[in-house]
mmCIF file of C-alpha atoms in Angstrom:
data_model
loop_
_atom_site.group_PDB
_atom_site.id
_atom_site.type_symbol
_atom_site.label_atom_id
_atom_site.label_comp_id
_atom_site.label_asym_id
_atom_site.label_seq_id
_atom_site.Cartn_x
_atom_site.Cartn_y
_atom_site.Cartn_z
ATOM 1 C CA UNK F 1 -74.704 -57.670 176.512
ATOM 2 C CA UNK F 2 -77.149 -58.916 173.826
ATOM 3 C CA UNK F 3 -74.207 -59.484 171.448
ATOM 4 C CA UNK F 4 -72.720 -62.103 173.776
ATOM 5 C CA UNK F 5 -75.889 -64.174 174.048
ATOM 6 C CA UNK F 6 -76.278 -67.532 172.267
ATOM 7 C CA UNK F 7 -78.338 -67.456 169.046
ATOM 8 C CA UNK F 8 -81.427 -68.975 170.708
ATOM 9 C CA UNK F 9 -81.580 -66.053 173.155
ATOM 10 C CA UNK F 10 -80.353 -63.174 171.019
ATOM 11 C CA UNK F 11 -83.333 -62.977 168.640
ATOM 12 C CA UNK F 12 -85.535 -61.026 171.063
ATOM 13 C CA UNK F 13 -82.760 -59.653 173.287
ATOM 14 C CA UNK F 14 -82.795 -56.106 171.881
ATOM 15 C CA UNK F 15 -86.558 -55.770 172.359
ATOM 16 C CA UNK F 16 -86.460 -57.215 175.855
ATOM 17 C CA UNK F 17 -83.565 -55.041 177.045
ATOM 18 C CA UNK F 18 -85.112 -51.931 175.489
ATOM 19 C CA UNK F 19 -88.412 -52.578 177.266
ATOM 20 C CA UNK F 20 -86.552 -53.311 180.505
ATOM 21 C CA UNK F 21 -84.744 -49.982 180.323
ATOM 22 C CA UNK F 22 -87.941 -48.006 179.640
ATOM 23 C CA UNK F 23 -89.988 -49.699 182.352
ATOM 24 C CA UNK F 24 -87.146 -49.751 184.858
ATOM 25 C CA UNK F 25 -86.727 -45.989 184.553
ATOM 26 C CA UNK F 26 -90.439 -45.237 184.481
ATOM 27 C CA UNK F 27 -91.371 -47.207 187.610
ATOM 28 C CA UNK F 28 -88.067 -47.328 189.443
ATOM 29 C CA UNK F 29 -87.445 -51.063 189.417
ATOM 30 C CA UNK F 30 -84.165 -52.262 190.905
ATOM 31 C CA UNK F 31 -81.440 -52.653 188.288
ATOM 32 C CA UNK F 32 -80.364 -56.135 189.393
ATOM 33 C CA UNK F 33 -83.971 -57.336 189.464
ATOM 34 C CA UNK F 34 -84.608 -55.997 185.963
ATOM 35 C CA UNK F 35 -81.527 -57.788 184.629
ATOM 36 C CA UNK F 36 -82.607 -61.036 186.273
ATOM 37 C CA UNK F 37 -86.073 -60.817 184.768
ATOM 38 C CA UNK F 38 -84.668 -59.986 181.334
ATOM 39 C CA UNK F 39 -82.631 -63.199 181.468
ATOM 40 C CA UNK F 40 -85.648 -65.051 182.850
ATOM 41 C CA UNK F 41 -87.859 -63.855 180.006
ATOM 42 C CA UNK F 42 -85.320 -64.686 177.299
ATOM 43 C CA UNK F 43 -84.998 -68.250 178.605
ATOM 44 C CA UNK F 44 -88.774 -68.647 178.713
ATOM 45 C CA UNK F 45 -89.032 -67.411 175.138
ATOM 46 C CA UNK F 46 -86.349 -69.882 174.114
ATOM 47 C CA UNK F 47 -88.254 -72.705 175.789
ATOM 48 C CA UNK F 48 -91.492 -71.684 174.045
ATOM 49 C CA UNK F 49 -89.894 -72.290 170.682
ATOM 50 C CA UNK F 50 -91.096 -75.879 171.011
ATOM 51 C CA UNK F 51 -94.566 -74.699 170.018
ATOM 52 C CA UNK F 52 -93.134 -73.698 166.652
ATOM 53 C CA UNK F 53 -92.214 -77.335 165.966
ATOM 54 C CA UNK F 54 -94.602 -79.305 163.764
ATOM 55 C CA UNK F 55 -93.893 -82.395 165.893
ATOM 56 C CA UNK F 56 -95.448 -80.623 168.907
ATOM 57 C CA UNK F 57 -98.284 -78.696 167.274
ATOM 58 C CA UNK F 58 -99.645 -78.890 163.726
ATOM 59 C CA UNK F 59 -98.948 -75.764 161.656
ATOM 60 C CA UNK F 60 -102.594 -74.693 161.855
ATOM 61 C CA UNK F 61 -102.401 -74.504 165.667
ATOM 62 C CA UNK F 62 -98.950 -72.997 166.002
ATOM 63 C CA UNK F 63 -98.807 -69.454 167.431
ATOM 64 C CA UNK F 64 -97.270 -66.736 165.258
ATOM 65 C CA UNK F 65 -94.173 -66.588 167.482
ATOM 66 C CA UNK F 66 -92.839 -67.795 170.844
ATOM 67 C CA UNK F 67 -93.770 -64.377 172.222
ATOM 68 C CA UNK F 68 -97.425 -64.926 171.310
ATOM 69 C CA UNK F 69 -97.368 -68.381 172.956
ATOM 70 C CA UNK F 70 -95.785 -67.148 176.190
ATOM 71 C CA UNK F 71 -97.995 -64.064 176.335
ATOM 72 C CA UNK F 72 -101.174 -66.134 176.013
ATOM 73 C CA UNK F 73 -100.002 -68.524 178.740
ATOM 74 C CA UNK F 74 -98.839 -65.880 181.227
ATOM 75 C CA UNK F 75 -101.870 -63.608 180.871
ATOM 76 C CA UNK F 76 -104.592 -66.265 180.768
ATOM 77 C CA UNK F 77 -105.295 -65.787 184.484
ATOM 78 C CA UNK F 78 -105.194 -62.016 184.067
ATOM 79 C CA UNK F 79 -107.931 -62.267 181.448
ATOM 80 C CA UNK F 80 -110.041 -64.321 183.866
ATOM 81 C CA UNK F 81 -109.445 -61.762 186.605
ATOM 82 C CA UNK F 82 -110.537 -58.932 184.296
ATOM 83 C CA UNK F 83 -113.708 -60.796 183.347
ATOM 84 C CA UNK F 84 -114.501 -61.395 187.022
ATOM 85 C CA UNK F 85 -113.914 -57.703 187.782
ATOM 86 C CA UNK F 86 -115.895 -56.545 184.765
ATOM 87 C CA UNK F 87 -113.062 -54.413 183.347
ATOM 88 C CA UNK F 88 -111.144 -54.406 180.096
ATOM 89 C CA UNK F 89 -107.578 -55.754 180.260
ATOM 90 C CA UNK F 90 -104.743 -53.289 179.922
ATOM 91 C CA UNK F 91 -102.004 -54.132 177.466
ATOM 92 C CA UNK F 92 -99.358 -51.911 175.968
ATOM 93 C CA UNK F 93 -100.087 -50.018 172.791
ATOM 94 C CA UNK F 94 -98.845 -51.153 169.426
ATOM 95 C CA UNK F 95 -95.280 -49.899 169.399
ATOM 96 C CA UNK F 96 -93.619 -49.147 166.109
ATOM 97 C CA UNK F 97 -90.431 -47.694 167.643
ATOM 98 C CA UNK F 98 -88.804 -51.136 167.932
ATOM 99 C CA UNK F 99 -87.384 -53.069 164.979
ATOM 100 C CA UNK F 100 -90.123 -55.675 165.182
ATOM 101 C CA UNK F 101 -93.774 -56.089 164.256
ATOM 102 C CA UNK F 102 -95.889 -53.878 166.556
ATOM 103 C CA UNK F 103 -97.918 -56.839 167.842
ATOM 104 C CA UNK F 104 -94.701 -58.601 168.903
ATOM 105 C CA UNK F 105 -93.097 -55.518 170.443
ATOM 106 C CA UNK F 106 -96.191 -54.661 172.473
ATOM 107 C CA UNK F 107 -96.377 -58.192 173.869
ATOM 108 C CA UNK F 108 -92.728 -57.985 174.885
ATOM 109 C CA UNK F 109 -93.539 -54.842 176.910
ATOM 110 C CA UNK F 110 -96.450 -56.651 178.592
ATOM 111 C CA UNK F 111 -94.263 -59.594 179.547
ATOM 112 C CA UNK F 112 -91.424 -57.420 180.812
ATOM 113 C CA UNK F 113 -93.859 -55.406 182.918
ATOM 114 C CA UNK F 114 -95.360 -58.473 184.561
ATOM 115 C CA UNK F 115 -92.065 -60.194 185.266
ATOM 116 C CA UNK F 116 -90.590 -57.005 186.732
ATOM 117 C CA UNK F 117 -93.633 -56.747 189.029
ATOM 118 C CA UNK F 118 -93.364 -60.441 189.902
ATOM 119 C CA UNK F 119 -89.599 -60.258 190.390
ATOM 120 C CA UNK F 120 -89.824 -57.671 193.179
ATOM 121 C CA UNK F 121 -93.057 -58.954 194.714
ATOM 122 C CA UNK F 122 -91.428 -60.844 197.603
ATOM 123 C CA UNK F 123 -94.155 -62.493 199.723
ATOM 124 C CA UNK F 124 -96.824 -60.691 197.722
ATOM 125 C CA UNK F 125 -96.476 -63.588 195.261
ATOM 126 C CA UNK F 126 -98.718 -65.506 197.672
ATOM 127 C CA UNK F 127 -101.505 -63.152 196.518
ATOM 128 C CA UNK F 128 -101.695 -63.645 192.736
ATOM 129 C CA UNK F 129 -104.690 -61.347 192.308
ATOM 130 C CA UNK F 130 -102.728 -58.582 194.020
ATOM 131 C CA UNK F 131 -100.050 -58.975 191.341
ATOM 132 C CA UNK F 132 -102.683 -58.635 188.627
ATOM 133 C CA UNK F 133 -104.026 -55.521 190.344
ATOM 134 C CA UNK F 134 -100.546 -53.990 190.365
ATOM 135 C CA UNK F 135 -99.963 -54.895 186.718
ATOM 136 C CA UNK F 136 -103.404 -53.569 185.727
ATOM 137 C CA UNK F 137 -102.913 -50.200 187.402
ATOM 138 C CA UNK F 138 -99.278 -49.796 186.333
ATOM 139 C CA UNK F 139 -99.967 -50.630 182.702
ATOM 140 C CA UNK F 140 -102.858 -48.180 182.723
ATOM 141 C CA UNK F 141 -100.511 -45.481 183.966
ATOM 142 C CA UNK F 142 -97.767 -46.421 181.528
ATOM 143 C CA UNK F 143 -99.925 -46.445 178.402
ATOM 144 C CA UNK F 144 -101.832 -43.293 179.376
ATOM 145 C CA UNK F 145 -98.597 -41.363 179.829
ATOM 146 C CA UNK F 146 -97.117 -42.627 176.556
ATOM 147 C CA UNK F 147 -94.356 -44.393 178.448
ATOM 148 C CA UNK F 148 -92.344 -45.258 175.378
ATOM 149 C CA UNK F 149 -91.113 -41.689 174.935
ATOM 150 C CA UNK F 150 -91.561 -40.392 178.477
ATOM 151 C CA UNK F 151 -88.566 -38.862 180.229
ATOM 152 C CA UNK F 152 -89.570 -39.786 183.767
ATOM 153 C CA UNK F 153 -86.740 -41.622 185.454
ATOM 154 C CA UNK F 154 -87.316 -42.696 189.054
ATOM 155 C CA UNK F 155 -84.448 -43.937 191.162
ATOM 156 C CA UNK F 156 -83.772 -47.690 191.244
ATOM 157 C CA UNK F 157 -85.699 -48.979 194.239
ATOM 158 C CA UNK F 158 -88.597 -46.523 194.046
ATOM 159 C CA UNK F 159 -91.042 -49.313 193.246
ATOM 160 C CA UNK F 160 -89.770 -51.382 196.170
ATOM 161 C CA UNK F 161 -90.013 -48.444 198.588
ATOM 162 C CA UNK F 162 -93.431 -47.108 197.625
ATOM 163 C CA UNK F 163 -95.316 -50.143 196.316
ATOM 164 C CA UNK F 164 -93.980 -53.461 197.616
ATOM 165 C CA UNK F 165 -92.783 -52.432 201.085
ATOM 166 C CA UNK F 166 -96.034 -50.744 202.251
ATOM 167 C CA UNK F 167 -98.112 -53.748 201.157
ATOM 168 C CA UNK F 168 -95.660 -56.168 202.760
ATOM 169 C CA UNK F 169 -95.683 -54.253 206.040
ATOM 170 C CA UNK F 170 -99.462 -54.552 206.304
ATOM 171 C CA UNK F 171 -99.353 -58.286 205.639
ATOM 172 C CA UNK F 172 -96.432 -58.785 208.017
ATOM 173 C CA UNK F 173 -98.129 -56.845 210.826
ATOM 174 C CA UNK F 174 -101.268 -58.966 210.532
ATOM 175 C CA UNK F 175 -99.388 -62.256 210.322
ATOM 176 C CA UNK F 176 -97.336 -61.403 213.424
ATOM 177 C CA UNK F 177 -100.347 -60.203 215.366
ATOM 178 C CA UNK F 178 -101.022 -61.994 218.673
ATOM 179 C CA UNK F 179 -104.787 -61.687 218.257
ATOM 180 C CA UNK F 180 -106.976 -64.727 217.795
ATOM 181 C CA UNK F 181 -107.796 -65.980 214.317
ATOM 182 C CA UNK F 182 -111.136 -64.145 214.463
ATOM 183 C CA UNK F 183 -109.329 -60.819 214.029
ATOM 184 C CA UNK F 184 -106.179 -62.038 212.300
ATOM 185 C CA UNK F 185 -106.123 -61.613 208.524
ATOM 186 C CA UNK F 186 -103.892 -63.823 206.414
ATOM 187 C CA UNK F 187 -102.839 -63.960 202.768
ATOM 188 C CA UNK F 188 -106.160 -65.453 201.661
ATOM 189 C CA UNK F 189 -108.145 -62.679 203.331
ATOM 190 C CA UNK F 190 -106.096 -59.955 201.645
ATOM 191 C CA UNK F 191 -106.173 -61.773 198.312
ATOM 192 C CA UNK F 192 -109.987 -61.923 198.481
ATOM 193 C CA UNK F 193 -109.964 -58.121 198.655
ATOM 194 C CA UNK F 194 -108.393 -58.073 195.192
ATOM 195 C CA UNK F 195 -111.282 -60.179 193.884
ATOM 196 C CA UNK F 196 -113.685 -57.298 194.609
ATOM 197 C CA UNK F 197 -114.186 -54.265 192.398
ATOM 198 C CA UNK F 198 -113.561 -52.094 195.429
ATOM 199 C CA UNK F 199 -109.798 -52.513 194.992
ATOM 200 C CA UNK F 200 -109.990 -50.660 191.663
ATOM 201 C CA UNK F 201 -110.902 -47.493 193.547
ATOM 202 C CA UNK F 202 -107.334 -47.224 194.858
ATOM 203 C CA UNK F 203 -103.998 -46.445 193.243
ATOM 204 C CA UNK F 204 -101.158 -48.932 193.364
ATOM 205 C CA UNK F 205 -98.523 -46.655 194.936
ATOM 206 C CA UNK F 206 -98.441 -45.017 198.355
ATOM 207 C CA UNK F 207 -97.057 -41.893 196.698
ATOM 208 C CA UNK F 208 -93.749 -40.110 196.760
ATOM 209 C CA UNK F 209 -93.613 -36.360 197.430
ATOM 210 C CA UNK F 210 -90.425 -36.132 195.316
ATOM 211 C CA UNK F 211 -91.771 -38.128 192.392
ATOM 212 C CA UNK F 212 -92.556 -35.029 190.329
ATOM 213 C CA UNK F 213 -89.053 -33.664 190.651
ATOM 214 C CA UNK F 214 -87.188 -36.965 190.210
ATOM 215 C CA UNK F 215 -87.133 -36.575 186.443
ATOM 216 C CA UNK F 216 -84.337 -36.345 183.917
ATOM 217 C CA UNK F 217 -83.706 -32.746 182.987
ATOM 218 C CA UNK F 218 -86.333 -31.469 185.418
ATOM 219 C CA UNK F 219 -89.131 -32.067 182.922
ATOM 220 C CA UNK F 220 -91.625 -34.825 182.421
ATOM 221 C CA UNK F 221 -95.231 -35.505 183.261
ATOM 222 C CA UNK F 222 -97.117 -32.347 184.121
ATOM 223 C CA UNK F 223 -100.667 -33.685 184.106
ATOM 224 C CA UNK F 224 -102.101 -36.108 186.672
ATOM 225 C CA UNK F 225 -101.629 -39.744 185.825
ATOM 226 C CA UNK F 226 -104.514 -42.260 186.138
ATOM 227 C CA UNK F 227 -105.391 -42.881 189.769
ATOM 228 C CA UNK F 228 -103.216 -40.135 191.245
ATOM 229 C CA UNK F 229 -106.237 -38.559 192.919
ATOM 230 C CA UNK F 230 -107.189 -41.899 194.502
ATOM 231 C CA UNK F 231 -106.197 -43.201 197.898
ATOM 232 C CA UNK F 232 -103.293 -45.710 198.007
ATOM 233 C CA UNK F 233 -104.081 -49.403 198.022
ATOM 234 C CA UNK F 234 -102.721 -49.728 201.561
ATOM 235 C CA UNK F 235 -105.766 -47.808 202.820
ATOM 236 C CA UNK F 236 -108.073 -50.326 201.183
ATOM 237 C CA UNK F 237 -106.115 -53.254 202.599
ATOM 238 C CA UNK F 238 -106.246 -51.817 206.119
ATOM 239 C CA UNK F 239 -110.037 -51.509 205.860
ATOM 240 C CA UNK F 240 -110.576 -54.849 204.095
ATOM 241 C CA UNK F 241 -112.752 -57.223 206.155
ATOM 242 C CA UNK F 242 -111.769 -60.736 207.085
ATOM 243 C CA UNK F 243 -113.465 -62.959 204.538
ATOM 244 C CA UNK F 244 -112.969 -66.394 206.053
ATOM 245 C CA UNK F 245 -113.565 -67.305 209.680
ATOM 246 C CA UNK F 246 -112.994 -70.914 210.655
ATOM 247 C CA UNK F 247 -114.878 -72.066 213.724
ATOM 248 C CA UNK F 248 -112.826 -74.186 216.096
ATOM 249 C CA UNK F 249 -114.579 -77.400 217.084
ATOM 250 C CA UNK F 250 -114.165 -81.159 216.991
ATOM 251 C CA UNK F 251 -116.900 -81.077 214.368
ATOM 252 C CA UNK F 252 -114.276 -79.697 211.985
ATOM 253 C CA UNK F 253 -112.518 -83.054 212.036
ATOM 254 C CA UNK F 254 -115.766 -84.851 211.262
ATOM 255 C CA UNK F 255 -116.432 -82.475 208.350
ATOM 256 C CA UNK F 256 -112.943 -83.002 206.977
ATOM 257 C CA UNK F 257 -113.393 -86.793 207.024
ATOM 258 C CA UNK F 258 -117.116 -86.825 206.203
ATOM 259 C CA UNK F 259 -116.757 -89.332 203.362
ATOM 260 C CA UNK F 260 -114.726 -91.693 205.519
ATOM 261 C CA UNK F 261 -117.238 -91.383 208.373
ATOM 262 C CA UNK F 262 -120.128 -91.972 205.985
ATOM 263 C CA UNK F 263 -118.417 -95.060 204.537
ATOM 264 C CA UNK F 264 -117.929 -96.585 207.994
ATOM 265 C CA UNK F 265 -121.537 -95.909 209.062
ATOM 266 C CA UNK F 266 -123.056 -97.327 205.881
ATOM 267 C CA UNK F 267 -120.857 -100.441 205.820
ATOM 268 C CA UNK F 268 -121.512 -101.034 209.523
ATOM 269 C CA UNK F 269 -125.261 -100.880 208.883
ATOM 270 C CA UNK F 270 -125.159 -103.282 205.926
ATOM 271 C CA UNK F 271 -122.874 -105.750 207.706
ATOM 272 C CA UNK F 272 -125.156 -105.620 210.761
ATOM 273 C CA UNK F 273 -128.161 -106.457 208.579
ATOM 274 C CA UNK F 274 -126.309 -109.438 207.099
ATOM 275 C CA UNK F 275 -125.280 -110.654 210.558
ATOM 276 C CA UNK F 276 -128.792 -110.422 211.997
ATOM 277 C CA UNK F 277 -130.235 -112.036 208.877
ATOM 278 C CA UNK F 278 -127.927 -115.005 209.316
ATOM 279 C CA UNK F 279 -128.382 -115.441 213.081
ATOM 280 C CA UNK F 280 -132.147 -114.788 213.186
ATOM 281 C CA UNK F 281 -132.832 -116.682 209.945
ATOM 282 C CA UNK F 282 -134.596 -113.806 208.182
ATOM 283 C CA UNK F 283 -136.115 -114.374 204.792
ATOM 284 C CA UNK F 284 -134.521 -112.646 201.835
ATOM 285 C CA UNK F 285 -137.560 -110.389 201.352
ATOM 286 C CA UNK F 286 -137.425 -109.117 204.921
ATOM 287 C CA UNK F 287 -133.627 -108.799 204.730
ATOM 288 C CA UNK F 288 -133.898 -106.561 201.654
ATOM 289 C CA UNK F 289 -136.606 -104.560 203.351
ATOM 290 C CA UNK F 290 -134.368 -103.860 206.347
ATOM 291 C CA UNK F 291 -131.316 -103.262 204.152
ATOM 292 C CA UNK F 292 -133.237 -100.660 202.135
ATOM 293 C CA UNK F 293 -133.000 -98.445 205.204
ATOM 294 C CA UNK F 294 -129.517 -97.588 203.954
ATOM 295 C CA UNK F 295 -131.136 -95.052 201.622
ATOM 296 C CA UNK F 296 -132.670 -93.292 204.621
ATOM 297 C CA UNK F 297 -129.222 -93.378 206.137
ATOM 298 C CA UNK F 298 -127.687 -91.760 203.065
ATOM 299 C CA UNK F 299 -130.308 -89.015 203.154
ATOM 300 C CA UNK F 300 -129.917 -88.388 206.893
ATOM 301 C CA UNK F 301 -126.138 -88.140 206.601
ATOM 302 C CA UNK F 302 -126.462 -85.705 203.677
ATOM 303 C CA UNK F 303 -128.695 -83.495 205.834
ATOM 304 C CA UNK F 304 -126.133 -83.672 208.653
ATOM 305 C CA UNK F 305 -123.293 -82.633 206.338
ATOM 306 C CA UNK F 306 -125.413 -79.805 204.964
ATOM 307 C CA UNK F 307 -126.219 -78.532 208.442
ATOM 308 C CA UNK F 308 -122.552 -78.737 209.406
ATOM 309 C CA UNK F 309 -121.613 -76.665 206.355
ATOM 310 C CA UNK F 310 -124.185 -74.038 207.328
ATOM 311 C CA UNK F 311 -122.823 -74.044 210.872
ATOM 312 C CA UNK F 312 -119.243 -73.639 209.648
ATOM 313 C CA UNK F 313 -120.078 -70.815 207.234
ATOM 314 C CA UNK F 314 -122.559 -68.676 209.134
ATOM 315 C CA UNK F 315 -122.040 -65.864 209.977
ATOM 316 C CA UNK F 316 -118.264 -65.631 209.562
ATOM 317 C CA UNK F 317 -118.072 -66.136 205.783
ATOM 318 C CA UNK F 318 -119.614 -63.731 203.272
ATOM 319 C CA UNK F 319 -121.488 -65.907 200.769
ATOM 320 C CA UNK F 320 -123.216 -64.746 197.581
ATOM 321 C CA UNK F 321 -126.983 -65.108 197.356
ATOM 322 C CA UNK F 322 -126.684 -67.989 194.878
ATOM 323 C CA UNK F 323 -124.630 -70.053 197.350
ATOM 324 C CA UNK F 324 -127.104 -69.352 200.168
ATOM 325 C CA UNK F 325 -130.141 -70.350 198.108
ATOM 326 C CA UNK F 326 -128.268 -73.392 196.819
ATOM 327 C CA UNK F 327 -127.590 -74.614 200.356
ATOM 328 C CA UNK F 328 -131.214 -74.033 201.367
ATOM 329 C CA UNK F 329 -132.473 -75.883 198.290
ATOM 330 C CA UNK F 330 -130.232 -78.903 198.998
ATOM 331 C CA UNK F 331 -131.396 -79.100 202.620
ATOM 332 C CA UNK F 332 -135.081 -78.816 201.713
ATOM 333 C CA UNK F 333 -134.756 -81.355 198.899
ATOM 334 C CA UNK F 334 -133.012 -83.855 201.179
ATOM 335 C CA UNK F 335 -135.582 -83.337 203.925
ATOM 336 C CA UNK F 336 -138.515 -83.864 201.553
#
């Protein structure tokens, strides 16, 4: 009950609970999860009040409200993901139905949406870009269908049944597979799929044949929502290639400790030069001449590490053209 909350939490409680009710009905989030995330969000907003203190930030740098500060922090990675994908970010429309400035109310809806998605994500949280994909597609659907006044009310658990569970089953099946690592995809492989624009060709839900009729009063959305004609994301994940293939060899250990190996080789060479110089009574000119071979040693080791990187990457890892040409340039420059 917002009326029973302490003053530090009650300021934004009505907006948060209103957004939770709208989004929970629209997407079918679990009631207990929505309540947990509402409490979670209110505590985060209370903690972000510190940015409104002149002892923390000067007035010129203070955000307009704790909601603005939290929104900028939470969605900073989403903005980077959108730039990498070449798409515009999706945020809720300016909402004047709440007793708050539209810019504040719309940010509350964004935050509630993300935390509800995150709250039910289960192991999908290990794939952060997958969470941004889900948020991106769901917010697109919500804003396009004017979700603030929409009467669609899916049962509590619909999102878990038709979004989270199908994705989790695919990940679980691959992680429990008895195949070798060459054919076994892990969280990183699936997460790389959500770094490609190809994922945007799919819808976030696997679909529910009763979704059209699970509406309050038997009415609701009669026109197709964004992405409804697309295949579900599970199809894309099943067809996603393995993006990282680690070759098994003792050379992997040498690559992992390349700096330590290089340090031992170089120090051994220099100490050997000093020892021979002392025992064979070399002149300082000749000693420096022999010691200068350490630069050839540095160059030779750099070529070896470069060749090992090429060996470890080709052909199992899909590299962009810039990375390939960069590796070739480094090898040629070292050789010359």
